[in-house]
Amino acid sequence: DTAVSQTPKYLVTQMGNDKSIKCEQNLGHDTMYWYKQDSKKFLKIMFSYNNKELIINETVPNRFSPKSPDKAHLNLHINSLELGDSAVYFCASSQDGAGGRANEQYFGPGTRLTVT
Amino acid sequence: LAKTTQPISMDSYEGQEVNITCSHNNIATNDYITWYQQFPSQGPRFIIQGYKTKVTNEVASLFIPADRKSSTLSLPRVSLSDTAVYYCLDTGRRALTFGSGTRLQVQP
């Protein structure tokens, strides 16, 4: 069984569209994250949810909105897509909150978003 | 802005021991040092974590000196499948910050 899964794996869309990326973890973890990895391969955290509550919200445009219907799911909705949103988006989860010992994060396979 | 500094790339040959060093000049007292591995087209994978001295698991060893300003990830007898990007992080009770990582290329 896949621990952290994301759908879709690839997403190609046009500027201005709205799209969502779904993430599910079956590890029973309390905390989930969204990261963005750009073309230069820098991996940056975007959001973190702990038990359905937002605990980290880095400086990302308001067009990005995370939604957590339950603690096993953290979806990412993006409005009015722009060329600069093209990147690989990774979902992750961990048992503890951000940082600290035993904060081993399990990452999903990534979603490659291409905006044309 | 990444808080750690590590070499951009390293080359090695199969069967050799590889040591990747990281500088943790801004590490906080309560931070741990954690290393992740990332293969192309995959998410990062946790390798090892420590606070000080030496930690060893089935994959690697982690050496942390007393001042904790640096750490060294040691991969024994690397194989082609160890070709990946390796990230070192200070992990505290805040958002994780990944740097640019070290791209390890293992040659036959």
Short mmCIF file of N, CA and C in Angstrom, two decimals, chain A residues 6-113:
data_model
loop_
_atom_site.label_atom_id
_atom_site.label_comp_id
_atom_site.label_asym_id
_atom_site.label_seq_id
_atom_site.Cartn_x
_atom_site.Cartn_y
_atom_site.Cartn_z
N GLN A 6 -0.63 10.87 -4.25
CA GLN A 6 -1.08 12.13 -4.83
C GLN A 6 -1.71 11.86 -6.18
N THR A 7 -2.71 12.65 -6.50
CA THR A 7 -3.31 12.60 -7.83
C THR A 7 -3.63 14.00 -8.29
N PRO A 8 -3.40 14.31 -9.57
CA PRO A 8 -2.77 13.42 -10.56
C PRO A 8 -1.25 13.45 -10.45
N LYS A 9 -0.58 12.62 -11.19
CA LYS A 9 0.88 12.63 -11.22
C LYS A 9 1.39 13.72 -12.17
N TYR A 10 0.65 13.94 -13.23
CA TYR A 10 0.98 15.00 -14.18
C TYR A 10 -0.29 15.84 -14.41
N LEU A 11 -0.06 17.13 -14.55
CA LEU A 11 -1.17 18.04 -14.77
C LEU A 11 -0.71 19.14 -15.72
N VAL A 12 -1.31 19.18 -16.89
CA VAL A 12 -0.98 20.21 -17.88
C VAL A 12 -2.24 21.03 -18.09
N THR A 13 -2.10 22.33 -17.95
CA THR A 13 -3.28 23.19 -18.04
C THR A 13 -2.88 24.56 -18.56
N GLN A 14 -3.85 25.35 -18.87
CA GLN A 14 -3.58 26.68 -19.41
C GLN A 14 -3.67 27.75 -18.33
N MET A 15 -3.02 28.84 -18.60
CA MET A 15 -3.08 29.98 -17.69
C MET A 15 -4.53 30.39 -17.44
N GLY A 16 -4.80 30.77 -16.21
CA GLY A 16 -6.12 31.24 -15.85
C GLY A 16 -7.06 30.17 -15.33
N ASN A 17 -6.69 28.91 -15.58
CA ASN A 17 -7.57 27.83 -15.11
C ASN A 17 -7.42 27.63 -13.60
N ASP A 18 -8.40 26.91 -13.04
CA ASP A 18 -8.37 26.49 -11.63
C ASP A 18 -8.18 24.98 -11.59
N LYS A 19 -7.28 24.53 -10.73
CA LYS A 19 -7.03 23.09 -10.65
C LYS A 19 -6.81 22.69 -9.20
N SER A 20 -7.00 21.39 -8.95
CA SER A 20 -6.76 20.84 -7.61
C SER A 20 -5.84 19.63 -7.69
N ILE A 21 -5.05 19.48 -6.64
CA ILE A 21 -4.20 18.30 -6.47
C ILE A 21 -4.62 17.64 -5.16
N LYS A 22 -4.81 16.34 -5.22
CA LYS A 22 -5.28 15.63 -4.02
C LYS A 22 -4.15 14.86 -3.37
N CYS A 23 -4.21 14.75 -2.06
CA CYS A 23 -3.21 14.00 -1.31
C CYS A 23 -3.89 13.20 -0.22
N GLU A 24 -3.46 11.98 -0.08
CA GLU A 24 -3.99 11.11 0.97
C GLU A 24 -2.85 10.34 1.61
N GLN A 25 -2.89 10.20 2.93
CA GLN A 25 -1.90 9.37 3.62
C GLN A 25 -2.63 8.35 4.48
N ASN A 26 -2.10 7.13 4.46
CA ASN A 26 -2.72 6.05 5.22
C ASN A 26 -1.85 5.61 6.39
N LEU A 27 -1.02 6.54 6.87
CA LEU A 27 -0.09 6.24 7.95
C LEU A 27 -0.63 6.61 9.32
N GLY A 28 -1.78 7.24 9.35
CA GLY A 28 -2.33 7.67 10.62
C GLY A 28 -1.63 8.88 11.21
N HIS A 29 -0.89 9.60 10.38
CA HIS A 29 -0.16 10.78 10.85
C HIS A 29 -1.08 11.95 11.13
N ASP A 30 -0.60 12.81 12.05
CA ASP A 30 -1.40 13.97 12.43
C ASP A 30 -1.13 15.20 11.59
N THR A 31 0.05 15.25 10.96
CA THR A 31 0.46 16.46 10.26
C THR A 31 0.72 16.17 8.79
N MET A 32 0.23 17.06 7.95
CA MET A 32 0.45 16.94 6.52
C MET A 32 0.98 18.26 5.98
N TYR A 33 1.71 18.18 4.85
CA TYR A 33 2.41 19.33 4.30
C TYR A 33 2.25 19.37 2.79
N TRP A 34 2.39 20.59 2.25
CA TRP A 34 2.58 20.76 0.82
C TRP A 34 3.89 21.50 0.59
N TYR A 35 4.70 20.97 -0.36
CA TYR A 35 5.95 21.58 -0.76
C TYR A 35 5.91 21.86 -2.26
N LYS A 36 6.68 22.86 -2.65
CA LYS A 36 6.83 23.16 -4.07
C LYS A 36 8.31 23.03 -4.42
N GLN A 37 8.61 22.28 -5.50
CA GLN A 37 9.98 22.17 -5.98
C GLN A 37 10.05 22.78 -7.37
N ASP A 38 10.80 23.87 -7.48
CA ASP A 38 10.85 24.58 -8.75
C ASP A 38 11.90 23.97 -9.68
N SER A 39 12.10 24.63 -10.80
CA SER A 39 13.01 24.10 -11.82
C SER A 39 14.45 24.04 -11.35
N LYS A 40 14.79 24.86 -10.36
CA LYS A 40 16.13 24.83 -9.80
C LYS A 40 16.26 23.80 -8.70
N LYS A 41 15.21 23.05 -8.48
CA LYS A 41 15.19 21.93 -7.53
C LYS A 41 15.14 22.35 -6.08
N PHE A 42 14.87 23.65 -5.81
CA PHE A 42 14.71 24.04 -4.42
C PHE A 42 13.34 23.58 -3.93
N LEU A 43 13.34 22.97 -2.77
CA LEU A 43 12.12 22.43 -2.18
C LEU A 43 11.68 23.36 -1.06
N LYS A 44 10.51 23.97 -1.23
CA LYS A 44 10.03 24.96 -0.26
C LYS A 44 8.70 24.56 0.31
N ILE A 45 8.57 24.70 1.62
CA ILE A 45 7.29 24.36 2.24
C ILE A 45 6.28 25.46 1.94
N MET A 46 5.04 25.03 1.70
CA MET A 46 3.97 25.99 1.43
C MET A 46 3.00 26.04 2.60
N PHE A 47 2.52 24.86 2.98
CA PHE A 47 1.51 24.78 4.04
C PHE A 47 1.77 23.56 4.91
N SER A 48 1.26 23.64 6.13
CA SER A 48 1.27 22.48 7.01
C SER A 48 -0.03 22.47 7.80
N TYR A 49 -0.64 21.30 7.89
CA TYR A 49 -1.87 21.12 8.65
C TYR A 49 -1.63 20.08 9.74
N ASN A 50 -2.13 20.37 10.93
CA ASN A 50 -2.07 19.41 12.02
C ASN A 50 -3.49 19.16 12.49
N ASN A 51 -3.94 17.91 12.35
CA ASN A 51 -5.32 17.57 12.74
C ASN A 51 -6.35 18.53 12.14
N LYS A 52 -6.23 18.75 10.87
CA LYS A 52 -7.15 19.58 10.09
C LYS A 52 -7.01 21.06 10.33
N GLU A 53 -6.04 21.48 11.14
CA GLU A 53 -5.86 22.90 11.39
C GLU A 53 -4.57 23.40 10.76
N LEU A 54 -4.65 24.56 10.14
CA LEU A 54 -3.48 25.15 9.50
C LEU A 54 -2.50 25.62 10.55
N ILE A 55 -1.24 25.13 10.49
CA ILE A 55 -0.24 25.57 11.45
C ILE A 55 0.93 26.29 10.78
N ILE A 56 1.15 26.08 9.51
CA ILE A 56 2.18 26.79 8.78
C ILE A 56 1.58 27.29 7.48
N ASN A 57 1.78 28.56 7.20
CA ASN A 57 1.33 29.13 5.95
C ASN A 57 2.42 30.07 5.48
N GLU A 58 3.33 29.54 4.70
CA GLU A 58 4.42 30.36 4.20
C GLU A 58 3.88 31.38 3.19
N THR A 59 4.74 32.24 2.78
CA THR A 59 4.32 33.31 1.87
C THR A 59 4.03 32.75 0.49
N VAL A 60 2.80 32.38 0.30
CA VAL A 60 2.36 31.92 -1.01
C VAL A 60 1.17 32.78 -1.43
N PRO A 61 0.95 32.94 -2.72
CA PRO A 61 -0.19 33.75 -3.18
C PRO A 61 -1.51 33.20 -2.67
N ASN A 62 -2.46 34.10 -2.51
CA ASN A 62 -3.79 33.69 -2.05
C ASN A 62 -4.49 32.78 -3.04
N ARG A 63 -3.97 32.67 -4.23
CA ARG A 63 -4.55 31.77 -5.22
C ARG A 63 -4.41 30.31 -4.80
N PHE A 64 -3.49 30.07 -3.88
CA PHE A 64 -3.29 28.70 -3.38
C PHE A 64 -4.08 28.53 -2.10
N SER A 65 -4.93 27.53 -2.05
CA SER A 65 -5.71 27.30 -0.85
C SER A 65 -5.72 25.81 -0.51
N PRO A 66 -5.17 25.47 0.64
CA PRO A 66 -5.21 24.07 1.08
C PRO A 66 -6.55 23.77 1.73
N LYS A 67 -6.97 22.53 1.58
CA LYS A 67 -8.23 22.11 2.20
C LYS A 67 -8.03 20.73 2.80
N SER A 68 -8.39 20.60 4.06
CA SER A 68 -8.22 19.33 4.75
C SER A 68 -9.55 18.83 5.26
N PRO A 69 -10.22 17.96 4.52
CA PRO A 69 -11.52 17.44 4.96
C PRO A 69 -11.41 16.54 6.18
N ASP A 70 -10.28 15.87 6.33
CA ASP A 70 -10.00 15.05 7.50
C ASP A 70 -8.50 14.91 7.60
N LYS A 71 -8.01 14.33 8.66
CA LYS A 71 -6.56 14.37 8.88
C LYS A 71 -5.79 13.45 7.94
N ALA A 72 -6.48 12.64 7.17
CA ALA A 72 -5.80 11.78 6.20
C ALA A 72 -5.68 12.42 4.83
N HIS A 73 -6.31 13.57 4.66
CA HIS A 73 -6.33 14.21 3.34
C HIS A 73 -5.95 15.68 3.45
N LEU A 74 -5.13 16.12 2.50
CA LEU A 74 -4.81 17.54 2.38
C LEU A 74 -4.72 17.85 0.90
N ASN A 75 -5.74 18.54 0.41
CA ASN A 75 -5.81 18.87 -1.00
C ASN A 75 -5.32 20.30 -1.23
N LEU A 76 -4.81 20.54 -2.42
CA LEU A 76 -4.30 21.87 -2.77
C LEU A 76 -5.08 22.38 -3.97
N HIS A 77 -5.76 23.49 -3.77
CA HIS A 77 -6.51 24.09 -4.86
C HIS A 77 -5.80 25.36 -5.31
N ILE A 78 -5.67 25.50 -6.62
CA ILE A 78 -4.97 26.65 -7.17
C ILE A 78 -5.90 27.38 -8.14
N ASN A 79 -6.13 28.65 -7.88
CA ASN A 79 -6.98 29.47 -8.76
C ASN A 79 -6.11 30.27 -9.71
N SER A 80 -6.69 30.58 -10.85
CA SER A 80 -6.06 31.49 -11.82
C SER A 80 -4.59 31.17 -12.04
N LEU A 81 -4.34 29.98 -12.51
CA LEU A 81 -2.97 29.49 -12.66
C LEU A 81 -2.13 30.41 -13.53
N GLU A 82 -0.86 30.55 -13.14
CA GLU A 82 0.10 31.38 -13.86
C GLU A 82 1.28 30.52 -14.31
N LEU A 83 2.03 31.06 -15.28
CA LEU A 83 3.17 30.30 -15.79
C LEU A 83 4.15 29.93 -14.67
N GLY A 84 4.33 30.85 -13.73
CA GLY A 84 5.28 30.62 -12.64
C GLY A 84 4.86 29.55 -11.65
N ASP A 85 3.64 29.08 -11.79
CA ASP A 85 3.19 28.00 -10.90
C ASP A 85 3.70 26.65 -11.37
N SER A 86 4.26 26.60 -12.55
CA SER A 86 4.79 25.34 -13.06
C SER A 86 5.90 24.85 -12.14
N ALA A 87 5.75 23.65 -11.65
CA ALA A 87 6.69 23.08 -10.67
C ALA A 87 6.21 21.67 -10.35
N VAL A 88 6.99 21.02 -9.48
CA VAL A 88 6.54 19.73 -8.93
C VAL A 88 6.07 20.00 -7.50
N TYR A 89 4.87 19.54 -7.19
CA TYR A 89 4.29 19.76 -5.88
C TYR A 89 4.28 18.43 -5.13
N PHE A 90 4.86 18.46 -3.94
CA PHE A 90 4.94 17.25 -3.11
C PHE A 90 4.08 17.40 -1.87
N CYS A 91 3.36 16.37 -1.57
CA CYS A 91 2.64 16.26 -0.32
C CYS A 91 3.48 15.40 0.62
N ALA A 92 3.39 15.65 1.91
CA ALA A 92 4.14 14.85 2.88
C ALA A 92 3.33 14.76 4.16
N SER A 93 3.71 13.82 5.01
CA SER A 93 3.05 13.70 6.30
C SER A 93 4.06 13.27 7.34
N SER A 94 3.76 13.56 8.60
CA SER A 94 4.60 13.12 9.70
C SER A 94 3.74 12.91 10.94
N GLN A 95 4.29 12.16 11.89
CA GLN A 95 3.53 11.87 13.09
C GLN A 95 3.47 13.09 14.01
N ASP A 96 4.64 13.76 14.14
CA ASP A 96 4.70 14.92 15.01
C ASP A 96 4.45 16.18 14.22
N GLY A 97 4.45 17.31 14.89
CA GLY A 97 4.33 18.59 14.22
C GLY A 97 5.64 18.95 13.55
N ALA A 98 5.70 20.11 12.96
CA ALA A 98 6.88 20.52 12.21
C ALA A 98 8.11 20.51 13.10
N GLY A 99 9.13 19.85 12.65
CA GLY A 99 10.40 19.84 13.36
C GLY A 99 10.45 18.89 14.53
N GLY A 100 11.52 18.91 15.24
CA GLY A 100 11.65 18.10 16.43
C GLY A 100 12.09 16.68 16.11
N ARG A 101 12.45 15.94 17.14
CA ARG A 101 12.87 14.57 16.96
C ARG A 101 11.72 13.73 16.46
N ALA A 102 12.04 12.73 15.71
CA ALA A 102 11.06 11.80 15.17
C ALA A 102 10.13 12.45 14.16
N ASN A 103 10.48 13.64 13.67
CA ASN A 103 9.66 14.25 12.64
C ASN A 103 10.08 13.73 11.28
N GLU A 104 10.00 12.42 11.13
CA GLU A 104 10.34 11.83 9.85
C GLU A 104 9.18 12.07 8.90
N GLN A 105 9.44 12.78 7.84
CA GLN A 105 8.39 13.11 6.90
C GLN A 105 8.39 12.11 5.76
N TYR A 106 7.19 11.66 5.41
CA TYR A 106 7.00 10.74 4.30
C TYR A 106 6.41 11.54 3.14
N PHE A 107 7.10 11.49 2.02
CA PHE A 107 6.69 12.29 0.87
C PHE A 107 5.93 11.44 -0.16
N GLY A 108 5.01 12.10 -0.82
CA GLY A 108 4.32 11.48 -1.94
C GLY A 108 5.20 11.50 -3.18
N PRO A 109 4.72 10.94 -4.28
CA PRO A 109 5.51 10.85 -5.51
C PRO A 109 5.60 12.15 -6.28
N GLY A 110 4.82 13.14 -5.89
CA GLY A 110 4.87 14.43 -6.56
C GLY A 110 3.86 14.56 -7.68
N THR A 111 3.46 15.77 -7.94
CA THR A 111 2.59 16.11 -9.07
C THR A 111 3.30 17.17 -9.90
N ARG A 112 3.59 16.82 -11.14
CA ARG A 112 4.26 17.78 -12.02
C ARG A 112 3.21 18.64 -12.71
N LEU A 113 3.17 19.90 -12.33
CA LEU A 113 2.21 20.85 -12.90
C LEU A 113 2.89 21.68 -13.97
#
